[in-house]
Amino acid sequence: MAMSCFPPPKSIPLFPAPAACRLPVPAPRCLAPLRLPPAPSRPPARGRRPRGSCQQIRARSRGNEYQPNNRKRKRTHGWIKRISTPGGVAVILRRMLKGRKSLTH
C-alpha cells in the first residue's frame, strides 16, 4: 500500500480550551461602532423664525374626484357601450347571473 503525501487530519478537541487561554480575535469592521459626523458647533438661532415654518404643509385635497356628469356616465357605463364590446357583454351576463336589478346605467 502506497503512502499518502497528505498529512493526517488533526483531531477535534472534545473540550474547548478555557477562555483565558484563547487569543483575542479582532471584531470584523462591519461590527465596529458607526462613526457619526460631528454635531454642529453653534446652537440654532433663537428669535424670529421664517414665516410659515411652523405651519402644516398642505397636500392636495382629497375627496373631490367624482364630479357627476350624466352624459359621460351613460356613455361609459350605459347599455349601448356595454353591449358593443365583448367585455361589456361579459359584465352584463355576470350581473344577470348575480341577479342585479339594474344591469347598466
mmCIF file of N, CA and C in Angstrom:
data_model
loop_
_atom_site.group_PDB
_atom_site.id
_atom_site.type_symbol
_atom_site.label_atom_id
_atom_site.label_comp_id
_atom_site.label_asym_id
_atom_site.label_seq_id
_atom_site.Cartn_x
_atom_site.Cartn_y
_atom_site.Cartn_z
ATOM 1 N N MET A 1 0.845 -1.173 0.000
ATOM 2 C CA MET A 1 0.000 0.000 0.000
ATOM 3 C C MET A 1 0.886 1.229 0.000
ATOM 4 N N ALA A 2 0.562 2.211 -0.876
ATOM 5 C CA ALA A 2 1.404 3.396 -1.017
ATOM 6 C C ALA A 2 1.075 4.397 0.076
ATOM 7 N N MET A 3 2.085 5.158 0.458
ATOM 8 C CA MET A 3 1.904 6.186 1.487
ATOM 9 C C MET A 3 1.306 7.433 0.846
ATOM 10 N N SER A 4 0.407 8.083 1.529
ATOM 11 C CA SER A 4 -0.213 9.307 1.019
ATOM 12 C C SER A 4 0.694 10.491 1.292
ATOM 13 N N CYS A 5 0.668 11.484 0.382
ATOM 14 C CA CYS A 5 1.514 12.652 0.587
ATOM 15 C C CYS A 5 0.817 13.715 1.443
ATOM 16 N N PHE A 6 -0.424 13.458 1.858
ATOM 17 C CA PHE A 6 -1.149 14.411 2.702
ATOM 18 C C PHE A 6 -0.921 14.094 4.164
ATOM 19 N N PRO A 7 -0.822 15.129 5.041
ATOM 20 C CA PRO A 7 -0.636 14.858 6.473
ATOM 21 C C PRO A 7 -1.930 14.308 7.070
ATOM 22 N N PRO A 8 -1.843 13.600 8.172
ATOM 23 C CA PRO A 8 -3.049 13.059 8.811
ATOM 24 C C PRO A 8 -3.927 14.198 9.333
ATOM 25 N N PRO A 9 -5.245 14.013 9.361
ATOM 26 C CA PRO A 9 -6.128 15.078 9.846
ATOM 27 C C PRO A 9 -5.917 15.339 11.321
ATOM 28 N N LYS A 10 -6.089 16.607 11.722
ATOM 29 C CA LYS A 10 -5.947 16.971 13.126
ATOM 30 C C LYS A 10 -7.186 16.519 13.882
ATOM 31 N N SER A 11 -6.988 16.128 15.100
ATOM 32 C CA SER A 11 -8.131 15.683 15.896
ATOM 33 C C SER A 11 -8.899 16.890 16.415
ATOM 34 N N ILE A 12 -10.195 16.729 16.568
ATOM 35 C CA ILE A 12 -11.069 17.791 17.063
ATOM 36 C C ILE A 12 -11.143 17.655 18.576
ATOM 37 N N PRO A 13 -10.829 18.713 19.348
ATOM 38 C CA PRO A 13 -10.862 18.584 20.806
ATOM 39 C C PRO A 13 -12.301 18.424 21.297
ATOM 40 N N LEU A 14 -12.491 17.545 22.271
ATOM 41 C CA LEU A 14 -13.817 17.345 22.840
ATOM 42 C C LEU A 14 -14.204 18.499 23.753
ATOM 43 N N PHE A 15 -13.218 19.050 24.464
ATOM 44 C CA PHE A 15 -13.482 20.167 25.358
ATOM 45 C C PHE A 15 -12.676 21.364 24.877
ATOM 46 N N PRO A 16 -13.325 22.491 24.602
ATOM 47 C CA PRO A 16 -12.568 23.653 24.137
ATOM 48 C C PRO A 16 -11.666 24.194 25.237
ATOM 49 N N ALA A 17 -10.649 24.918 24.840
ATOM 50 C CA ALA A 17 -9.702 25.496 25.792
ATOM 51 C C ALA A 17 -10.417 26.556 26.627
ATOM 52 N N PRO A 18 -9.981 26.758 27.875
ATOM 53 C CA PRO A 18 -10.612 27.786 28.710
ATOM 54 C C PRO A 18 -10.457 29.171 28.085
ATOM 55 N N ALA A 19 -11.345 30.092 28.470
ATOM 56 C CA ALA A 19 -11.368 31.429 27.883
ATOM 57 C C ALA A 19 -10.053 32.164 28.104
ATOM 58 N N ALA A 20 -9.358 31.904 29.195
ATOM 59 C CA ALA A 20 -8.112 32.603 29.484
ATOM 60 C C ALA A 20 -7.021 32.194 28.501
ATOM 61 N N CYS A 21 -7.104 30.998 27.920
ATOM 62 C CA CYS A 21 -6.073 30.524 27.007
ATOM 63 C C CYS A 21 -6.319 30.985 25.571
ATOM 64 N N ARG A 22 -7.528 31.385 25.271
ATOM 65 C CA ARG A 22 -7.834 31.773 23.896
ATOM 66 C C ARG A 22 -7.254 33.142 23.562
ATOM 67 N N LEU A 23 -6.843 33.308 22.336
ATOM 68 C CA LEU A 23 -6.331 34.596 21.880
ATOM 69 C C LEU A 23 -7.498 35.495 21.479
ATOM 70 N N PRO A 24 -7.399 36.792 21.761
ATOM 71 C CA PRO A 24 -8.490 37.680 21.359
ATOM 72 C C PRO A 24 -8.547 37.807 19.833
ATOM 73 N N VAL A 25 -9.736 37.759 19.306
ATOM 74 C CA VAL A 25 -9.942 37.867 17.866
ATOM 75 C C VAL A 25 -10.532 39.251 17.590
ATOM 76 N N PRO A 26 -9.935 40.033 16.699
ATOM 77 C CA PRO A 26 -10.490 41.363 16.430
ATOM 78 C C PRO A 26 -11.874 41.245 15.778
ATOM 79 N N ALA A 27 -12.747 42.175 16.139
ATOM 80 C CA ALA A 27 -14.103 42.184 15.593
ATOM 81 C C ALA A 27 -14.061 42.606 14.126
ATOM 82 N N PRO A 28 -14.949 42.055 13.317
ATOM 83 C CA PRO A 28 -14.980 42.487 11.918
ATOM 84 C C PRO A 28 -15.322 43.965 11.815
ATOM 85 N N ARG A 29 -14.935 44.589 10.710
ATOM 86 C CA ARG A 29 -15.148 46.029 10.545
ATOM 87 C C ARG A 29 -16.624 46.385 10.485
ATOM 88 N N CYS A 30 -17.439 45.447 9.996
ATOM 89 C CA CYS A 30 -18.860 45.766 9.877
ATOM 90 C C CYS A 30 -19.522 45.871 11.247
ATOM 91 N N LEU A 31 -18.927 45.264 12.285
ATOM 92 C CA LEU A 31 -19.498 45.336 13.621
ATOM 93 C C LEU A 31 -18.887 46.455 14.444
ATOM 94 N N ALA A 32 -17.934 47.176 13.887
ATOM 95 C CA ALA A 32 -17.321 48.285 14.613
ATOM 96 C C ALA A 32 -18.366 49.393 14.782
ATOM 97 N N PRO A 33 -18.247 50.200 15.844
ATOM 98 C CA PRO A 33 -19.240 51.258 16.040
ATOM 99 C C PRO A 33 -19.261 52.244 14.877
ATOM 100 N N LEU A 34 -20.443 52.715 14.588
ATOM 101 C CA LEU A 34 -20.593 53.661 13.484
ATOM 102 C C LEU A 34 -19.978 55.001 13.855
ATOM 103 N N ARG A 35 -19.365 55.634 12.897
ATOM 104 C CA ARG A 35 -18.803 56.957 13.132
ATOM 105 C C ARG A 35 -19.755 57.986 12.566
ATOM 106 N N LEU A 36 -20.300 58.794 13.460
ATOM 107 C CA LEU A 36 -21.253 59.815 13.065
ATOM 108 C C LEU A 36 -20.519 61.125 12.821
ATOM 109 N N PRO A 37 -21.053 61.954 11.948
ATOM 110 C CA PRO A 37 -20.413 63.253 11.739
ATOM 111 C C PRO A 37 -20.527 64.097 13.009
ATOM 112 N N PRO A 38 -19.590 65.008 13.232
ATOM 113 C CA PRO A 38 -19.634 65.818 14.455
ATOM 114 C C PRO A 38 -20.867 66.711 14.476
ATOM 115 N N ALA A 39 -21.353 66.961 15.674
ATOM 116 C CA ALA A 39 -22.532 67.805 15.858
ATOM 117 C C ALA A 39 -22.184 69.246 15.496
ATOM 118 N N PRO A 40 -23.172 70.016 15.042
ATOM 119 C CA PRO A 40 -22.875 71.416 14.721
ATOM 120 C C PRO A 40 -22.382 72.160 15.958
ATOM 121 N N SER A 41 -21.407 73.039 15.758
ATOM 122 C CA SER A 41 -20.772 73.700 16.895
ATOM 123 C C SER A 41 -21.639 74.800 17.494
ATOM 124 N N ARG A 42 -22.436 75.485 16.656
ATOM 125 C CA ARG A 42 -23.246 76.556 17.230
ATOM 126 C C ARG A 42 -24.707 76.122 17.309
ATOM 127 N N PRO A 43 -25.395 76.502 18.382
ATOM 128 C CA PRO A 43 -26.796 76.112 18.531
ATOM 129 C C PRO A 43 -27.669 76.872 17.534
ATOM 130 N N PRO A 44 -28.864 76.365 17.247
ATOM 131 C CA PRO A 44 -29.747 77.077 16.332
ATOM 132 C C PRO A 44 -30.134 78.434 16.907
ATOM 133 N N ALA A 45 -30.255 79.397 16.029
ATOM 134 C CA ALA A 45 -30.533 80.759 16.470
ATOM 135 C C ALA A 45 -31.936 80.866 17.034
ATOM 136 N N ARG A 46 -32.034 81.565 18.163
ATOM 137 C CA ARG A 46 -33.343 81.826 18.753
ATOM 138 C C ARG A 46 -33.834 83.164 18.246
ATOM 139 N N GLY A 47 -35.121 83.313 18.290
ATOM 140 C CA GLY A 47 -35.665 84.586 17.843
ATOM 141 C C GLY A 47 -36.682 84.371 16.747
ATOM 142 N N ARG A 48 -36.647 85.229 15.785
ATOM 143 C CA ARG A 48 -37.659 85.203 14.741
ATOM 144 C C ARG A 48 -37.419 84.046 13.770
ATOM 145 N N ARG A 49 -38.460 83.301 13.527
ATOM 146 C CA ARG A 49 -38.380 82.174 12.603
ATOM 147 C C ARG A 49 -38.920 82.593 11.255
ATOM 148 N N PRO A 50 -38.521 81.907 10.217
ATOM 149 C CA PRO A 50 -39.078 82.237 8.906
ATOM 150 C C PRO A 50 -40.589 82.026 8.898
ATOM 151 N N ARG A 51 -41.266 82.853 8.136
ATOM 152 C CA ARG A 51 -42.725 82.812 8.119
ATOM 153 C C ARG A 51 -43.212 81.474 7.563
ATOM 154 N N GLY A 52 -44.141 80.858 8.284
ATOM 155 C CA GLY A 52 -44.732 79.619 7.838
ATOM 156 C C GLY A 52 -43.929 78.378 8.153
ATOM 157 N N SER A 53 -42.857 78.503 8.943
ATOM 158 C CA SER A 53 -42.042 77.325 9.211
ATOM 159 C C SER A 53 -42.730 76.366 10.167
ATOM 160 N N CYS A 54 -43.647 76.877 10.983
ATOM 161 C CA CYS A 54 -44.327 76.022 11.952
ATOM 162 C C CYS A 54 -45.697 75.571 11.444
ATOM 163 N N GLN A 55 -46.097 76.050 10.298
ATOM 164 C CA GLN A 55 -47.413 75.694 9.792
ATOM 165 C C GLN A 55 -47.357 74.348 9.086
ATOM 166 N N GLN A 56 -48.507 73.729 9.014
ATOM 167 C CA GLN A 56 -48.616 72.448 8.335
ATOM 168 C C GLN A 56 -48.423 72.632 6.838
ATOM 169 N N ILE A 57 -47.701 71.702 6.223
ATOM 170 C CA ILE A 57 -47.534 71.737 4.775
ATOM 171 C C ILE A 57 -48.770 71.103 4.165
ATOM 172 N N ARG A 58 -49.454 71.862 3.346
ATOM 173 C CA ARG A 58 -50.711 71.363 2.794
ATOM 174 C C ARG A 58 -50.452 70.485 1.587
ATOM 175 N N ALA A 59 -51.200 69.391 1.526
ATOM 176 C CA ALA A 59 -51.117 68.486 0.391
ATOM 177 C C ALA A 59 -52.360 68.672 -0.468
ATOM 178 N N ARG A 60 -52.394 67.957 -1.567
ATOM 179 C CA ARG A 60 -53.534 68.041 -2.471
ATOM 180 C C ARG A 60 -54.783 67.560 -1.740
ATOM 181 N N SER A 61 -55.871 68.281 -1.881
ATOM 182 C CA SER A 61 -57.097 67.891 -1.200
ATOM 183 C C SER A 61 -57.657 66.630 -1.839
ATOM 184 N N ARG A 62 -58.272 65.801 -1.030
ATOM 185 C CA ARG A 62 -58.810 64.525 -1.500
ATOM 186 C C ARG A 62 -60.323 64.529 -1.320
ATOM 187 N N GLY A 63 -60.995 63.663 -2.061
ATOM 188 C CA GLY A 63 -62.425 63.505 -1.906
ATOM 189 C C GLY A 63 -63.240 64.246 -2.946
ATOM 190 N N ASN A 64 -62.592 64.954 -3.857
ATOM 191 C CA ASN A 64 -63.350 65.708 -4.859
ATOM 192 C C ASN A 64 -63.145 65.117 -6.252
ATOM 193 N N GLU A 65 -62.822 63.820 -6.323
ATOM 194 C CA GLU A 65 -62.532 63.210 -7.620
ATOM 195 C C GLU A 65 -63.795 63.029 -8.462
ATOM 196 N N TYR A 66 -64.935 62.718 -7.814
ATOM 197 C CA TYR A 66 -66.149 62.423 -8.574
ATOM 198 C C TYR A 66 -66.917 63.711 -8.825
ATOM 199 N N GLN A 67 -66.958 64.104 -10.067
ATOM 200 C CA GLN A 67 -67.763 65.259 -10.481
ATOM 201 C C GLN A 67 -68.864 64.713 -11.387
ATOM 202 N N PRO A 68 -70.100 64.613 -10.891
ATOM 203 C CA PRO A 68 -71.150 63.932 -11.636
ATOM 204 C C PRO A 68 -71.405 64.553 -13.009
ATOM 205 N N ASN A 69 -71.505 63.690 -14.018
ATOM 206 C CA ASN A 69 -71.827 64.112 -15.368
ATOM 207 C C ASN A 69 -72.614 62.962 -15.992
ATOM 208 N N ASN A 70 -73.920 63.145 -16.129
ATOM 209 C CA ASN A 70 -74.789 62.058 -16.585
ATOM 210 C C ASN A 70 -74.441 61.613 -17.998
ATOM 211 N N ARG A 71 -74.065 62.545 -18.860
ATOM 212 C CA ARG A 71 -73.744 62.175 -20.235
ATOM 213 C C ARG A 71 -72.532 61.242 -20.280
ATOM 214 N N LYS A 72 -71.511 61.596 -19.547
ATOM 215 C CA LYS A 72 -70.312 60.749 -19.530
ATOM 216 C C LYS A 72 -70.604 59.414 -18.857
ATOM 217 N N ARG A 73 -71.405 59.435 -17.790
ATOM 218 C CA ARG A 73 -71.748 58.191 -17.086
ATOM 219 C C ARG A 73 -72.471 57.224 -18.019
ATOM 220 N N LYS A 74 -73.435 57.739 -18.785
ATOM 221 C CA LYS A 74 -74.188 56.883 -19.704
ATOM 222 C C LYS A 74 -73.304 56.379 -20.850
ATOM 223 N N ARG A 75 -72.403 57.237 -21.337
ATOM 224 C CA ARG A 75 -71.532 56.816 -22.444
ATOM 225 C C ARG A 75 -70.502 55.790 -22.003
ATOM 226 N N THR A 76 -70.100 55.844 -20.754
ATOM 227 C CA THR A 76 -69.063 54.934 -20.261
ATOM 228 C C THR A 76 -69.653 53.640 -19.726
ATOM 229 N N HIS A 77 -70.764 53.733 -18.973
ATOM 230 C CA HIS A 77 -71.323 52.566 -18.284
ATOM 231 C C HIS A 77 -72.707 52.195 -18.786
ATOM 232 N N GLY A 78 -73.155 52.793 -19.854
ATOM 233 C CA GLY A 78 -74.518 52.555 -20.334
ATOM 234 C C GLY A 78 -74.659 51.256 -21.125
ATOM 235 N N TRP A 79 -75.946 50.950 -21.450
ATOM 236 C CA TRP A 79 -76.264 49.712 -22.153
ATOM 237 C C TRP A 79 -75.584 49.642 -23.523
ATOM 238 N N ILE A 80 -75.615 50.707 -24.279
ATOM 239 C CA ILE A 80 -75.055 50.699 -25.638
ATOM 240 C C ILE A 80 -73.548 50.441 -25.584
ATOM 241 N N LYS A 81 -72.870 51.085 -24.655
ATOM 242 C CA LYS A 81 -71.416 50.878 -24.524
ATOM 243 C C LYS A 81 -71.116 49.447 -24.094
ATOM 244 N N ARG A 82 -71.904 48.917 -23.148
ATOM 245 C CA ARG A 82 -71.663 47.563 -22.653
ATOM 246 C C ARG A 82 -71.899 46.524 -23.752
ATOM 247 N N ILE A 83 -72.978 46.649 -24.462
ATOM 248 C CA ILE A 83 -73.353 45.632 -25.434
ATOM 249 C C ILE A 83 -72.462 45.675 -26.673
ATOM 250 N N SER A 84 -71.720 46.774 -26.867
ATOM 251 C CA SER A 84 -70.908 46.914 -28.077
ATOM 252 C C SER A 84 -69.539 46.255 -27.958
ATOM 253 N N THR A 85 -69.133 45.794 -26.776
ATOM 254 C CA THR A 85 -67.823 45.163 -26.617
ATOM 255 C C THR A 85 -67.983 43.796 -25.965
ATOM 256 N N PRO A 86 -67.092 42.861 -26.267
ATOM 257 C CA PRO A 86 -67.189 41.537 -25.638
ATOM 258 C C PRO A 86 -67.046 41.600 -24.116
ATOM 259 N N GLY A 87 -66.173 42.492 -23.639
ATOM 260 C CA GLY A 87 -66.031 42.634 -22.185
ATOM 261 C C GLY A 87 -67.282 43.192 -21.542
ATOM 262 N N GLY A 88 -67.948 44.106 -22.254
ATOM 263 C CA GLY A 88 -69.186 44.678 -21.734
ATOM 264 C C GLY A 88 -70.294 43.647 -21.656
ATOM 265 N N VAL A 89 -70.358 42.766 -22.658
ATOM 266 C CA VAL A 89 -71.353 41.689 -22.632
ATOM 267 C C VAL A 89 -71.086 40.777 -21.446
ATOM 268 N N ALA A 90 -69.806 40.519 -21.167
ATOM 269 C CA ALA A 90 -69.459 39.686 -20.014
ATOM 270 C C ALA A 90 -69.909 40.349 -18.717
ATOM 271 N N VAL A 91 -69.789 41.660 -18.637
ATOM 272 C CA VAL A 91 -70.232 42.385 -17.442
ATOM 273 C C VAL A 91 -71.739 42.224 -17.269
ATOM 274 N N ILE A 92 -72.471 42.406 -18.366
ATOM 275 C CA ILE A 92 -73.937 42.283 -18.299
ATOM 276 C C ILE A 92 -74.324 40.866 -17.883
ATOM 277 N N LEU A 93 -73.682 39.843 -18.458
ATOM 278 C CA LEU A 93 -74.008 38.464 -18.100
ATOM 279 C C LEU A 93 -73.693 38.174 -16.632
ATOM 280 N N ARG A 94 -72.552 38.691 -16.141
ATOM 281 C CA ARG A 94 -72.214 38.500 -14.717
ATOM 282 C C ARG A 94 -73.272 39.102 -13.827
ATOM 283 N N ARG A 95 -73.712 40.300 -14.181
ATOM 284 C CA ARG A 95 -74.721 40.974 -13.366
ATOM 285 C C ARG A 95 -76.072 40.259 -13.450
ATOM 286 N N MET A 96 -76.392 39.674 -14.615
ATOM 287 C CA MET A 96 -77.634 38.901 -14.739
ATOM 288 C C MET A 96 -77.578 37.653 -13.863
ATOM 289 N N LEU A 97 -76.426 36.956 -13.912
ATOM 290 C CA LEU A 97 -76.287 35.739 -13.110
ATOM 291 C C LEU A 97 -76.338 36.040 -11.622
ATOM 292 N N LYS A 98 -75.850 37.182 -11.232
ATOM 293 C CA LYS A 98 -75.852 37.565 -9.823
ATOM 294 C C LYS A 98 -77.236 38.023 -9.370
ATOM 295 N N GLY A 99 -78.094 38.356 -10.349
ATOM 296 C CA GLY A 99 -79.457 38.769 -10.007
ATOM 297 C C GLY A 99 -79.596 40.257 -9.748
ATOM 298 N N ARG A 100 -78.749 41.060 -10.353
ATOM 299 C CA ARG A 100 -78.840 42.508 -10.176
ATOM 300 C C ARG A 100 -80.113 43.046 -10.809
ATOM 301 N N LYS A 101 -80.747 43.999 -10.130
ATOM 302 C CA LYS A 101 -81.953 44.621 -10.668
ATOM 303 C C LYS A 101 -81.601 45.546 -11.823
ATOM 304 N N SER A 102 -80.477 46.265 -11.679
ATOM 305 C CA SER A 102 -80.030 47.184 -12.715
ATOM 306 C C SER A 102 -78.774 46.613 -13.358
ATOM 307 N N LEU A 103 -78.833 46.344 -14.656
ATOM 308 C CA LEU A 103 -77.677 45.765 -15.333
ATOM 309 C C LEU A 103 -76.678 46.828 -15.760
ATOM 310 N N THR A 104 -77.174 47.975 -16.206
ATOM 311 C CA THR A 104 -76.297 49.075 -16.621
ATOM 312 C C THR A 104 -76.924 50.381 -16.178
ATOM 313 N N HIS A 105 -76.254 51.486 -16.474
ATOM 314 C CA HIS A 105 -76.801 52.820 -16.181
ATOM 315 C C HIS A 105 -77.686 53.261 -17.308
#
